mmCIF file with all atom_site columns, C-alpha atoms in Angstrom:
data_model
loop_
_atom_site.group_PDB
_atom_site.id
_atom_site.type_symbol
_atom_site.label_atom_id
_atom_site.label_alt_id
_atom_site.label_comp_id
_atom_site.label_asym_id
_atom_site.label_entity_id
_atom_site.label_seq_id
_atom_site.pdbx_PDB_ins_code
_atom_site.Cartn_x
_atom_site.Cartn_y
_atom_site.Cartn_z
_atom_site.occupancy
_atom_site.B_iso_or_equiv
_atom_site.pdbx_formal_charge
_atom_site.auth_seq_id
_atom_site.auth_comp_id
_atom_site.auth_asym_id
_atom_site.auth_atom_id
_atom_site.pdbx_PDB_model_num
ATOM 1  C CA . MET A 1 1  ? -0.966  28.671  -1.077  1.00 54.00 ? 133 MET A CA 1
ATOM 2  C CA . ILE A 1 2  ? -2.018  31.983  0.416   1.00 60.00 ? 134 ILE A CA 1
ATOM 3  C CA . ASN A 1 3  ? -2.090  32.417  4.189   1.00 62.00 ? 135 ASN A CA 1
ATOM 4  C CA . SER A 1 4  ? -5.513  33.761  5.075   1.00 66.00 ? 136 SER A CA 1
ATOM 5  C CA . ASP A 1 5  ? -7.245  34.427  8.381   1.00 70.00 ? 137 ASP A CA 1
ATOM 6  C CA . THR A 1 6  ? -10.677 34.738  6.822   1.00 70.00 ? 138 THR A CA 1
ATOM 7  C CA . PRO A 1 7  ? -13.248 32.185  8.037   1.00 66.00 ? 139 PRO A CA 1
ATOM 8  C CA . VAL A 1 8  ? -14.501 29.356  5.880   1.00 57.00 ? 140 VAL A CA 1
ATOM 9  C CA . PRO A 1 9  ? -17.654 30.378  3.978   1.00 60.00 ? 141 PRO A CA 1
ATOM 10 C CA . LEU A 1 10 ? -20.719 28.662  5.415   1.00 57.00 ? 142 LEU A CA 1
ATOM 11 C CA . ILE A 1 11 ? -22.198 28.036  1.968   1.00 59.00 ? 143 ILE A CA 1
ATOM 12 C CA . ASP A 1 12 ? -19.697 25.219  1.291   1.00 51.00 ? 144 ASP A CA 1
ATOM 13 C CA . GLY A 1 13 ? -21.517 22.117  2.572   1.00 55.00 ? 145 GLY A CA 1
ATOM 14 C CA . GLN A 1 14 ? -18.435 19.921  2.989   1.00 56.00 ? 146 GLN A CA 1
ATOM 15 C CA . LEU A 1 15 ? -16.581 22.420  5.159   1.00 53.00 ? 147 LEU A CA 1
ATOM 16 C CA . HIS A 1 16 ? -19.651 23.618  7.031   1.00 54.00 ? 148 HIS A CA 1
ATOM 17 C CA . ASP A 1 17 ? -19.219 20.978  9.767   1.00 55.00 ? 149 ASP A CA 1
ATOM 18 C CA . ALA A 1 18 ? -15.566 21.923  10.396  1.00 59.00 ? 150 ALA A CA 1
ATOM 19 C CA . PRO A 1 19 ? -15.455 25.699  10.878  1.00 59.00 ? 151 PRO A CA 1
ATOM 20 C CA . GLY A 1 20 ? -12.135 25.567  12.771  1.00 67.00 ? 152 GLY A CA 1
ATOM 21 C CA . LEU A 1 21 ? -10.343 23.689  10.003  1.00 65.00 ? 153 LEU A CA 1
ATOM 22 C CA . GLU A 1 22 ? -6.921  25.133  9.236   1.00 69.00 ? 154 GLU A CA 1
ATOM 23 C CA . PHE A 1 23 ? -4.590  24.287  6.409   1.00 68.00 ? 155 PHE A CA 1
ATOM 24 C CA . SER A 1 24 ? -0.844  24.531  6.878   1.00 69.00 ? 156 SER A CA 1
ATOM 25 C CA . ASP A 1 25 ? 1.059   27.125  4.916   1.00 70.00 ? 157 ASP A CA 1
ATOM 26 C CA . TRP A 1 26 ? 3.803   25.116  3.196   1.00 69.00 ? 158 TRP A CA 1
ATOM 27 C CA . SER A 1 27 ? 5.262   28.048  1.274   1.00 70.00 ? 159 SER A CA 1
ATOM 28 C CA . GLY A 1 28 ? 8.136   28.342  3.756   1.00 69.00 ? 160 GLY A CA 1
ATOM 29 C CA . MET A 1 29 ? 9.005   24.658  3.745   1.00 69.00 ? 161 MET A CA 1
ATOM 30 C CA . ALA A 1 30 ? 12.725  24.104  3.310   1.00 69.00 ? 162 ALA A CA 1
ATOM 31 C CA . PRO A 1 31 ? 13.763  21.453  0.773   1.00 71.00 ? 163 PRO A CA 1
ATOM 32 C CA . HIS A 1 32 ? 15.866  18.525  1.912   1.00 66.00 ? 164 HIS A CA 1
ATOM 33 C CA . GLU A 1 33 ? 19.530  19.444  1.775   1.00 73.00 ? 165 GLU A CA 1
ATOM 34 C CA . VAL A 1 34 ? 20.765  15.876  2.179   1.00 79.00 ? 166 VAL A CA 1
ATOM 35 C CA . ARG A 1 35 ? 21.363  14.114  -1.122  1.00 85.00 ? 167 ARG A CA 1
ATOM 36 C CA . MET A 1 36 ? 21.771  10.358  -1.372  1.00 88.00 ? 168 MET A CA 1
ATOM 37 C CA . THR A 1 37 ? 23.375  8.231   -3.982  1.00 92.00 ? 169 THR A CA 1
ATOM 38 C CA . PHE A 1 38 ? 21.172  5.650   -5.657  1.00 93.00 ? 170 PHE A CA 1
ATOM 39 C CA . GLU A 1 39 ? 22.733  2.847   -3.605  1.00 94.00 ? 171 GLU A CA 1
ATOM 40 C CA . GLN A 1 40 ? 22.123  4.747   -0.342  1.00 93.00 ? 172 GLN A CA 1
ATOM 41 C CA . ALA A 1 41 ? 18.500  5.377   -1.304  1.00 91.00 ? 173 ALA A CA 1
ATOM 42 C CA . VAL A 1 42 ? 17.973  1.683   -2.113  1.00 94.00 ? 174 VAL A CA 1
ATOM 43 C CA . ARG A 1 43 ? 19.473  0.651   1.260   1.00 94.00 ? 175 ARG A CA 1
ATOM 44 C CA . TRP A 1 44 ? 17.344  3.237   3.072   1.00 91.00 ? 176 TRP A CA 1
ATOM 45 C CA . ASN A 1 45 ? 14.177  1.996   1.347   1.00 92.00 ? 177 ASN A CA 1
ATOM 46 C CA . GLU A 1 46 ? 15.039  -1.603  2.237   1.00 93.00 ? 178 GLU A CA 1
ATOM 47 C CA . GLU A 1 47 ? 15.524  -0.591  5.885   1.00 93.00 ? 179 GLU A CA 1
ATOM 48 C CA . LEU A 1 48 ? 12.135  1.111   5.914   1.00 91.00 ? 180 LEU A CA 1
ATOM 49 C CA . LEU A 1 49 ? 10.449  -1.870  4.254   1.00 90.00 ? 181 LEU A CA 1
ATOM 50 C CA . SER A 1 50 ? 11.906  -4.188  6.908   1.00 89.00 ? 182 SER A CA 1
ATOM 51 C CA . MET A 1 51 ? 9.768   -2.372  9.507   1.00 91.00 ? 183 MET A CA 1
ATOM 52 C CA . PHE A 1 52 ? 6.570   -3.699  7.903   1.00 89.00 ? 184 PHE A CA 1
ATOM 53 C CA . PRO A 1 53 ? 5.356   -7.298  8.100   1.00 88.00 ? 185 PRO A CA 1
ATOM 54 C CA . PRO A 1 54 ? 5.898   -9.335  4.939   1.00 82.00 ? 186 PRO A CA 1
ATOM 55 C CA . LYS A 1 55 ? 3.049   -9.536  2.464   1.00 82.00 ? 187 LYS A CA 1
ATOM 56 C CA . PRO A 1 56 ? 1.307   -12.893 2.166   1.00 81.00 ? 188 PRO A CA 1
ATOM 57 C CA . ASN A 1 57 ? 2.216   -14.973 -0.850  1.00 83.00 ? 189 ASN A CA 1
ATOM 58 C CA . ARG A 1 58 ? -0.871  -14.396 -3.011  1.00 85.00 ? 190 ARG A CA 1
ATOM 59 C CA . ALA A 1 59 ? -0.030  -17.192 -5.448  1.00 84.00 ? 191 ALA A CA 1
ATOM 60 C CA . ALA A 1 60 ? 0.130   -19.750 -2.627  1.00 81.00 ? 192 ALA A CA 1
ATOM 61 C CA . LEU A 1 61 ? -3.077  -18.423 -1.054  1.00 81.00 ? 193 LEU A CA 1
ATOM 62 C CA . ASP A 1 62 ? -4.881  -18.556 -4.406  1.00 83.00 ? 194 ASP A CA 1
ATOM 63 C CA . ALA A 1 63 ? -3.652  -22.115 -5.038  1.00 79.00 ? 195 ALA A CA 1
ATOM 64 C CA . ASP A 1 64 ? -4.889  -23.214 -1.599  1.00 78.00 ? 196 ASP A CA 1
ATOM 65 C CA . ALA A 1 65 ? -8.281  -21.608 -2.185  1.00 78.00 ? 197 ALA A CA 1
ATOM 66 C CA . LYS A 1 66 ? -8.913  -23.458 -5.464  1.00 78.00 ? 198 LYS A CA 1
ATOM 67 C CA . CYS A 1 67 ? -11.265 -26.397 -5.559  1.00 75.00 ? 199 CYS A CA 1
ATOM 68 C CA . LYS A 1 68 ? -9.184  -29.557 -5.958  1.00 76.00 ? 200 LYS A CA 1
ATOM 69 C CA . VAL A 1 69 ? -12.035 -31.985 -6.522  1.00 78.00 ? 201 VAL A CA 1
ATOM 70 C CA . GLU A 1 70 ? -11.758 -33.873 -9.768  1.00 81.00 ? 202 GLU A CA 1
ATOM 71 C CA . PHE A 1 71 ? -14.651 -33.311 -12.163 1.00 78.00 ? 203 PHE A CA 1
ATOM 72 C CA . ARG A 1 72 ? -15.988 -36.487 -13.761 1.00 82.00 ? 204 ARG A CA 1
ATOM 73 C CA . PHE A 1 73 ? -18.627 -36.967 -16.425 1.00 81.00 ? 205 PHE A CA 1
ATOM 74 C CA . LEU A 1 74 ? -21.290 -39.520 -15.544 1.00 75.00 ? 206 LEU A CA 1
#
């Protein structure tokens, strides 16, 4: 990505409403120096997932939503 101070062209309709829009220059971003083993990465992911509420059990919700009335021929 090239760092540029030139303004956004006004002919671009999507960017016309945001003339002060700036994009970060990520060319100087340093890579992560910390390396994890697979086991450490799995534990870290599990810790992060524990911060979110559990997902509802879709199978149980679908079973509850089904019509349980018996169909009979007359």
